[in-house]
CSV table of C-alpha atoms and ligand atoms in Angstrom, one decimal:
chain,number,residue,atom,x,y,z
A,102,UNK,CA,-40.0,-32.2,8.8
A,103,UNK,CA,-38.9,-28.5,8.2
A,104,UNK,CA,-39.7,-26.1,11.0
A,105,UNK,CA,-42.4,-23.5,10.0
A,106,UNK,CA,-41.0,-20.1,9.2
A,107,UNK,CA,-43.2,-17.3,10.6
A,108,UNK,CA,-43.5,-13.9,9.1
A,109,UNK,CA,-44.3,-10.6,10.8
A,110,UNK,CA,-47.9,-10.3,9.4
A,111,UNK,CA,-49.0,-13.8,10.2
A,112,UNK,CA,-47.4,-13.7,13.7
A,113,UNK,CA,-49.3,-10.4,14.4
A,114,UNK,CA,-52.5,-12.0,13.2
A,115,UNK,CA,-52.0,-15.2,15.2
A,116,UNK,CA,-51.1,-13.2,18.4
A,117,UNK,CA,-54.1,-10.8,18.0
A,118,UNK,CA,-56.4,-13.8,17.7
A,119,UNK,CA,-54.8,-15.5,20.8
A,120,UNK,CA,-55.1,-12.3,22.8
A,121,UNK,CA,-58.8,-11.9,21.7
A,122,UNK,CA,-59.5,-15.4,22.9
A,123,UNK,CA,-58.0,-14.5,26.3
A,124,UNK,CA,-60.0,-11.2,26.5
A,125,UNK,CA,-56.9,-9.0,26.5
A,126,UNK,CA,-57.9,-5.4,25.8
A,127,UNK,CA,-56.5,-3.9,22.6
A,128,UNK,CA,-55.3,-7.2,21.2
A,129,UNK,CA,-53.9,-6.0,17.9
A,130,UNK,CA,-52.1,-3.0,19.5
A,131,UNK,CA,-50.6,-5.1,22.2
A,132,UNK,CA,-49.4,-7.7,19.6
A,133,UNK,CA,-47.8,-4.9,17.5
A,134,UNK,CA,-46.1,-3.2,20.5
A,135,UNK,CA,-44.7,-6.5,21.8
A,136,UNK,CA,-43.4,-7.7,18.4
A,137,UNK,CA,-42.0,-4.2,17.7
A,138,UNK,CA,-40.2,-4.2,21.1
A,139,UNK,CA,-38.8,-7.7,20.4
A,140,UNK,CA,-37.6,-6.9,16.9
A,141,UNK,CA,-36.5,-3.3,17.8
A,142,UNK,CA,-38.9,-1.8,15.2
A,143,UNK,CA,-41.5,0.9,15.5
A,144,UNK,CA,-45.1,-0.1,14.7
A,145,UNK,CA,-44.8,1.7,11.4
A,146,UNK,CA,-41.6,-0.2,10.6
A,147,UNK,CA,-43.5,-3.5,11.3
A,148,UNK,CA,-46.1,-2.5,8.7
A,149,UNK,CA,-43.3,-1.9,6.2
A,150,UNK,CA,-41.8,-5.3,6.9
A,151,UNK,CA,-44.9,-7.5,7.0
A,152,UNK,CA,-43.2,-10.3,5.0
A,153,UNK,CA,-40.0,-10.3,7.2
A,154,UNK,CA,-39.2,-13.7,8.7
A,155,UNK,CA,-39.0,-14.0,12.5
A,156,UNK,CA,-36.3,-16.4,13.6
A,157,UNK,CA,-36.6,-19.2,16.1
A,158,UNK,CA,-34.7,-17.5,18.9
A,159,UNK,CA,-36.9,-14.4,18.7
A,160,UNK,CA,-40.0,-16.7,18.6
A,161,UNK,CA,-38.9,-18.3,21.9
A,162,UNK,CA,-38.7,-14.9,23.6
A,163,UNK,CA,-41.9,-13.7,22.0
A,164,UNK,CA,-43.8,-16.8,23.3
A,165,UNK,CA,-42.7,-15.8,26.8
A,166,UNK,CA,-43.9,-12.3,26.4
A,167,UNK,CA,-47.2,-13.5,25.1
A,168,UNK,CA,-47.6,-15.8,28.2
A,169,UNK,CA,-46.9,-12.9,30.5
A,170,UNK,CA,-49.4,-10.7,28.7
A,171,UNK,CA,-52.0,-13.4,29.0
A,172,UNK,CA,-51.3,-13.4,32.7
A,173,UNK,CA,-52.2,-9.7,32.5
A,174,UNK,CA,-48.7,-8.2,33.0
A,175,UNK,CA,-49.0,-4.6,31.8
A,176,UNK,CA,-47.4,-4.0,28.4
A,177,UNK,CA,-45.1,-1.2,29.8
A,178,UNK,CA,-43.6,-3.7,32.3
A,179,UNK,CA,-42.9,-6.1,29.4
A,180,UNK,CA,-41.3,-3.5,27.2
A,181,UNK,CA,-39.8,-1.4,30.2
A,182,UNK,CA,-40.8,1.8,28.4
A,183,UNK,CA,-43.4,4.5,28.9
A,184,UNK,CA,-43.7,7.8,27.1
A,185,UNK,CA,-44.4,10.9,29.2
A,186,UNK,CA,-44.3,14.5,28.0
A,187,UNK,CA,-42.8,13.1,24.7
A,188,UNK,CA,-39.8,11.7,26.6
A,189,UNK,CA,-39.0,8.0,26.9
A,190,UNK,CA,-38.8,6.6,30.5
A,191,UNK,CA,-37.7,3.3,31.9
A,192,UNK,CA,-40.4,1.6,34.1
A,193,UNK,CA,-40.7,-1.8,35.8
A,194,UNK,CA,-42.8,-3.4,38.5
A,195,UNK,CA,-41.1,-1.2,41.2
A,196,UNK,CA,-43.0,1.9,40.0
A,197,UNK,CA,-46.4,3.0,38.9
A,198,UNK,CA,-46.8,3.3,35.1
A,199,UNK,CA,-47.1,7.0,34.4
A,200,UNK,CA,-50.6,8.1,33.2
A,201,UNK,CA,-51.3,10.7,30.5
A,202,UNK,CA,-53.5,12.8,32.9
A,203,UNK,CA,-50.4,13.4,35.1
A,204,UNK,CA,-49.0,15.4,32.2
A,205,UNK,CA,-51.5,18.2,33.1
A,206,UNK,CA,-49.4,18.8,36.3
A,207,UNK,CA,-46.2,19.3,34.3
A,208,UNK,CA,-48.0,21.4,31.6
A,209,UNK,CA,-49.6,23.7,34.2
A,210,UNK,CA,-46.2,24.3,35.9
A,211,UNK,CA,-44.4,25.0,32.6
A,212,UNK,CA,-47.1,27.5,31.6
A,213,UNK,CA,-47.0,29.4,34.9
A,214,UNK,CA,-45.3,32.8,34.7
A,215,UNK,CA,-42.5,32.5,37.3
A,216,UNK,CA,-39.1,33.9,37.9
A,217,UNK,CA,-36.2,32.1,36.2
A,218,UNK,CA,-34.9,30.2,39.2
A,219,UNK,CA,-37.5,28.2,41.1
A,220,UNK,CA,-37.1,25.7,43.8
A,221,UNK,CA,-39.4,22.7,43.4
A,222,UNK,CA,-40.2,19.7,45.6
A,223,UNK,CA,-41.8,16.5,44.3
A,224,UNK,CA,-43.3,14.2,46.8
A,225,UNK,CA,-43.7,10.5,45.7
A,226,UNK,CA,-41.7,10.7,42.5
A,227,UNK,CA,-42.1,7.0,41.5
A,228,UNK,CA,-40.4,6.6,38.1
A,229,UNK,CA,-39.4,10.2,38.3
A,230,UNK,CA,-41.4,11.4,35.3
A,231,UNK,CA,-42.6,14.6,36.7
A,232,UNK,CA,-39.3,15.7,38.2
A,233,UNK,CA,-37.3,14.7,35.1
A,234,UNK,CA,-39.7,16.3,32.6
A,235,UNK,CA,-39.4,19.5,34.6
A,236,UNK,CA,-35.7,19.3,34.8
A,237,UNK,CA,-35.4,18.7,31.1
A,238,UNK,CA,-37.5,21.9,30.4
A,239,UNK,CA,-36.2,24.1,33.2
A,240,UNK,CA,-32.5,23.6,33.4
A,241,UNK,CA,-32.0,26.4,35.9
A,242,UNK,CA,-34.5,25.1,38.5
A,243,UNK,CA,-33.5,23.3,41.7
A,244,UNK,CA,-35.5,20.1,42.0
A,245,UNK,CA,-35.7,17.8,44.9
A,246,UNK,CA,-37.7,14.5,44.5
A,247,UNK,CA,-38.7,12.1,47.3
A,248,UNK,CA,-40.3,8.7,47.7
A,249,UNK,CA,-41.1,6.4,50.5
A,250,UNK,CA,-40.0,3.5,48.3
A,251,UNK,CA,-36.3,2.9,47.9
A,252,UNK,CA,-37.2,0.6,45.0
A,253,UNK,CA,-38.8,3.5,43.2
A,254,UNK,CA,-35.7,5.7,43.9
A,255,UNK,CA,-33.6,3.1,42.1
A,256,UNK,CA,-35.8,3.6,39.0
A,257,UNK,CA,-35.6,7.4,39.1
A,258,UNK,CA,-31.8,7.1,39.3
A,259,UNK,CA,-31.9,5.3,35.9
A,260,UNK,CA,-34.2,7.9,34.4
A,261,UNK,CA,-32.4,11.0,35.7
A,262,UNK,CA,-29.1,9.6,34.3
A,263,UNK,CA,-30.8,8.7,30.9
A,264,UNK,CA,-32.1,12.3,30.6
A,265,UNK,CA,-28.9,13.9,31.7
A,266,UNK,CA,-30.4,15.4,34.8
A,267,UNK,CA,-28.6,13.6,37.5
A,268,UNK,CA,-26.9,16.8,38.7
A,269,UNK,CA,-30.1,18.7,38.7
A,270,UNK,CA,-32.5,16.4,40.7
A,271,UNK,CA,-31.7,15.6,44.3
A,272,UNK,CA,-33.3,12.3,45.5
A,273,UNK,CA,-34.3,11.8,49.1
A,274,UNK,CA,-36.0,8.8,50.8
A,275,UNK,CA,-38.8,9.1,53.3
A,276,UNK,CA,-42.4,9.7,54.3
A,277,UNK,CA,-43.8,12.9,52.9
A,278,UNK,CA,-41.9,15.9,54.3
A,279,UNK,CA,-39.7,13.9,56.7
A,280,UNK,CA,-36.6,14.0,54.5
A,281,UNK,CA,-37.1,17.8,54.0
A,282,UNK,CA,-36.9,18.7,57.6
A,283,UNK,CA,-33.2,18.1,57.8
A,284,UNK,CA,-32.5,20.5,54.8
A,285,UNK,CA,-30.8,23.8,55.5
A,286,UNK,CA,-33.6,25.6,53.5
A,287,UNK,CA,-36.8,23.6,53.6
A,288,UNK,CA,-38.9,26.1,51.7
A,289,UNK,CA,-40.0,25.8,48.0
A,290,UNK,CA,-41.8,27.8,45.3
A,291,UNK,CA,-43.6,24.7,44.2
A,292,UNK,CA,-44.6,21.4,45.9
A,293,UNK,CA,-45.9,18.9,43.4
A,294,UNK,CA,-47.3,15.4,43.9
A,295,UNK,CA,-49.2,12.6,42.2
A,296,UNK,CA,-49.9,10.8,45.5
A,297,UNK,CA,-51.6,7.5,46.0
A,298,UNK,CA,-55.4,8.1,46.1
A,299,UNK,CA,-57.3,4.9,45.5
A,300,UNK,CA,-59.6,3.7,48.3
A,301,UNK,CA,-58.7,0.2,49.6
A,302,UNK,CA,-62.3,-0.8,49.0
A,303,UNK,CA,-61.9,-0.2,45.3
A,304,UNK,CA,-59.2,-2.9,45.0
A,305,UNK,CA,-61.5,-5.5,43.4
A,306,UNK,CA,-62.8,-3.0,40.9
A,307,UNK,CA,-59.3,-2.4,39.4
A,308,UNK,CA,-58.1,-4.2,36.3
A,309,UNK,CA,-55.8,-7.2,37.0
A,310,UNK,CA,-53.0,-5.2,35.3
A,311,UNK,CA,-53.2,-2.5,38.0
A,312,UNK,CA,-54.4,-4.6,41.0
A,313,UNK,CA,-51.9,-7.5,40.6
A,314,UNK,CA,-48.8,-5.7,39.2
A,315,UNK,CA,-48.5,-2.0,40.2
A,316,UNK,CA,-47.0,-1.3,43.6
A,317,UNK,CA,-49.8,-1.0,46.2
A,318,UNK,CA,-47.8,1.8,48.0
A,319,UNK,CA,-48.3,3.8,44.8
A,320,UNK,CA,-52.0,3.2,44.5
A,321,UNK,CA,-53.8,2.9,47.8
A,322,UNK,CA,-54.4,5.6,50.5
A,323,UNK,CA,-56.7,4.1,53.2
A,324,UNK,CA,-60.4,3.7,53.4
A,325,UNK,CA,-61.3,7.0,51.8
A,326,UNK,CA,-58.3,7.3,49.5
A,327,UNK,CA,-57.3,10.5,51.1
A,328,UNK,CA,-54.8,9.5,53.8
A,329,UNK,CA,-51.8,10.9,51.9
A,330,UNK,CA,-53.6,13.9,50.3
A,331,UNK,CA,-55.0,14.9,53.8
A,332,UNK,CA,-51.4,15.2,55.2
A,333,UNK,CA,-50.1,16.8,52.0
A,334,UNK,CA,-52.7,19.6,52.1
A,335,UNK,CA,-52.2,20.1,55.9
A,336,UNK,CA,-48.4,20.1,55.9
A,337,UNK,CA,-47.4,21.7,52.6
A,338,UNK,CA,-47.9,25.4,53.7
A,339,UNK,CA,-45.0,24.8,56.2
A,340,UNK,CA,-42.7,24.2,53.3
A,341,UNK,CA,-43.8,26.8,50.8
A,342,UNK,CA,-42.4,30.4,50.3
A,343,UNK,CA,-45.0,33.2,50.4
A,344,UNK,CA,-47.2,32.8,47.3
A,345,UNK,CA,-45.7,29.3,46.8
A,346,UNK,CA,-47.9,26.8,45.1
A,347,UNK,CA,-49.0,23.2,45.8
A,348,UNK,CA,-50.1,21.2,42.8
A,349,UNK,CA,-51.3,17.7,43.0
A,350,UNK,CA,-53.4,15.0,41.2
A,351,UNK,CA,-56.6,13.6,42.7
A,352,UNK,CA,-59.0,10.8,41.8
A,353,UNK,CA,-61.9,11.7,39.5
A,354,UNK,CA,-64.5,11.6,42.4
A,355,UNK,CA,-62.4,13.4,45.0
A,356,UNK,CA,-62.9,17.1,44.1
A,357,UNK,CA,-65.5,17.8,46.8
A,358,UNK,CA,-63.6,16.1,49.6
A,359,UNK,CA,-60.3,17.8,48.6
A,360,UNK,CA,-62.1,21.1,48.4
A,361,UNK,CA,-63.2,20.6,52.0
A,362,UNK,CA,-59.6,19.8,53.1
A,363,UNK,CA,-58.3,23.0,51.4
A,364,UNK,CA,-61.0,25.1,53.0
A,365,UNK,CA,-59.9,23.8,56.4
A,366,UNK,CA,-56.5,25.4,55.9
A,367,UNK,CA,-56.4,29.2,56.3
A,368,UNK,CA,-52.9,29.3,54.8
A,369,UNK,CA,-54.3,28.8,51.2
A,370,UNK,CA,-55.3,32.2,49.7
A,371,UNK,CA,-56.9,30.5,46.6
A,372,UNK,CA,-57.2,27.3,44.8
A,373,UNK,CA,-58.6,25.9,41.5
A,374,UNK,CA,-59.2,22.6,39.8
A,375,UNK,CA,-57.9,21.6,36.4
A,376,UNK,CA,-59.9,19.2,34.3
A,377,UNK,CA,-58.6,16.1,32.5
A,378,UNK,CA,-59.5,15.2,28.9
A,379,UNK,CA,-62.7,13.6,30.2
A,380,UNK,CA,-63.7,16.9,31.7
A,381,UNK,CA,-63.2,15.7,35.3
A,382,UNK,CA,-61.4,17.7,38.0
A,383,UNK,CA,-58.1,15.9,38.3
A,384,UNK,CA,-55.4,18.4,39.3
A,385,UNK,CA,-55.5,20.9,42.2
A,386,UNK,CA,-53.5,24.1,42.2
A,387,UNK,CA,-53.5,25.9,45.5
A,388,UNK,CA,-51.5,29.1,46.4
A,389,UNK,CA,-50.5,30.1,49.9
A,390,UNK,CA,-50.5,33.7,51.2
B,406,LIG,C1,-49.2,7.4,42.2
B,406,LIG,S1,-47.5,7.1,42.4
B,406,LIG,C2,-46.9,8.5,41.4
B,406,LIG,C3,-45.5,8.2,40.8
B,406,LIG,C4,-45.1,9.3,39.8
B,406,LIG,N1,-44.9,10.6,40.4
B,406,LIG,C5,-46.1,9.4,38.6
B,406,LIG,O1,-46.8,10.4,38.6
B,406,LIG,O2,-46.1,8.5,37.8
B,406,LIG,C6,-47.2,7.6,44.0
B,406,LIG,C7,-45.8,7.5,44.6
B,406,LIG,O3,-45.8,8.0,45.9
B,406,LIG,C8,-45.0,7.2,46.7
B,406,LIG,N2,-45.5,7.3,48.1
B,406,LIG,C9,-46.6,6.7,48.6
B,406,LIG,N3,-46.8,7.1,49.9
B,406,LIG,C10,-45.8,8.0,50.2
B,406,LIG,C11,-45.4,8.8,51.3
B,406,LIG,N4,-46.1,8.7,52.5
B,406,LIG,N5,-44.3,9.6,51.2
B,406,LIG,C12,-43.6,9.7,50.1
B,406,LIG,N6,-43.9,9.0,49.0
B,406,LIG,C13,-45.0,8.2,49.0
B,406,LIG,C14,-45.1,5.8,46.1
B,406,LIG,O4,-44.0,5.0,46.5
B,406,LIG,C15,-45.2,6.1,44.6
B,406,LIG,O5,-44.0,6.1,44.0
């Protein structure tokens, strides 16, 4: 008997139905992204080629991708791509998948009126999206990016090379400010971070995509979710120039607790919160004296 020839449209429809049956969120979108990734076509190109046949060897790979998505592997780990600040980044299970709200950090820094040459430190760079997006936009800035995870630093390495920024982002490994202490000049105009801030007790409320696949070192920060932020707020003034700025992301229910942490530190002359698209305080910008 002749083997059935599948075409793009019927494959998309079949996969959408299969994802629906398995309660995968956004079933049609996921089907399109996965098939587009496999066939190296944008979603628009898929629409223009609905009647294109999909050959057996591609079907075999597609079947594996579908199985992994049913097991709730995040789409970005299956395609190894995530867009951030309109740039394409490599991601895999060694790093957190960058979130759109983190773009507020980069946009705020880019909008600030500063001198031409700034020195910036990113703590917990993960895939390197913040450091790389800044390096792409601010060629004259000196940028140092750190992470406690050597696995994450291997991913940043790929991204800084892909975006032609290898010479402009220095990577250091270690816990918070530890790797900075050895530098000849450990003071910065900017310290930026999207630290882990999820409470360990929230683990079971997370989607399987996050809970079972994203690195826990990138997500969890103790009982109250503040174990990294607390140290960041307390130690950052020691590494900032006068009028230097600390900017970092927080969880959507953490504004009051973070305000209290900032108030405890006399080194901050002012601070403000920046809201995300949902109107929640999600980024803190604090300036030292
Ligand atoms: C929420 S992820 C952010 C990754 C990336 N900057 C982004 O915005 O997508 C937090 C990152 O901080 C790193 N990290 C966690 N604890 C750390 C610590 N004590 N010192 C340095 N980096 C840390 C994790 O390995 C992870 O890459």
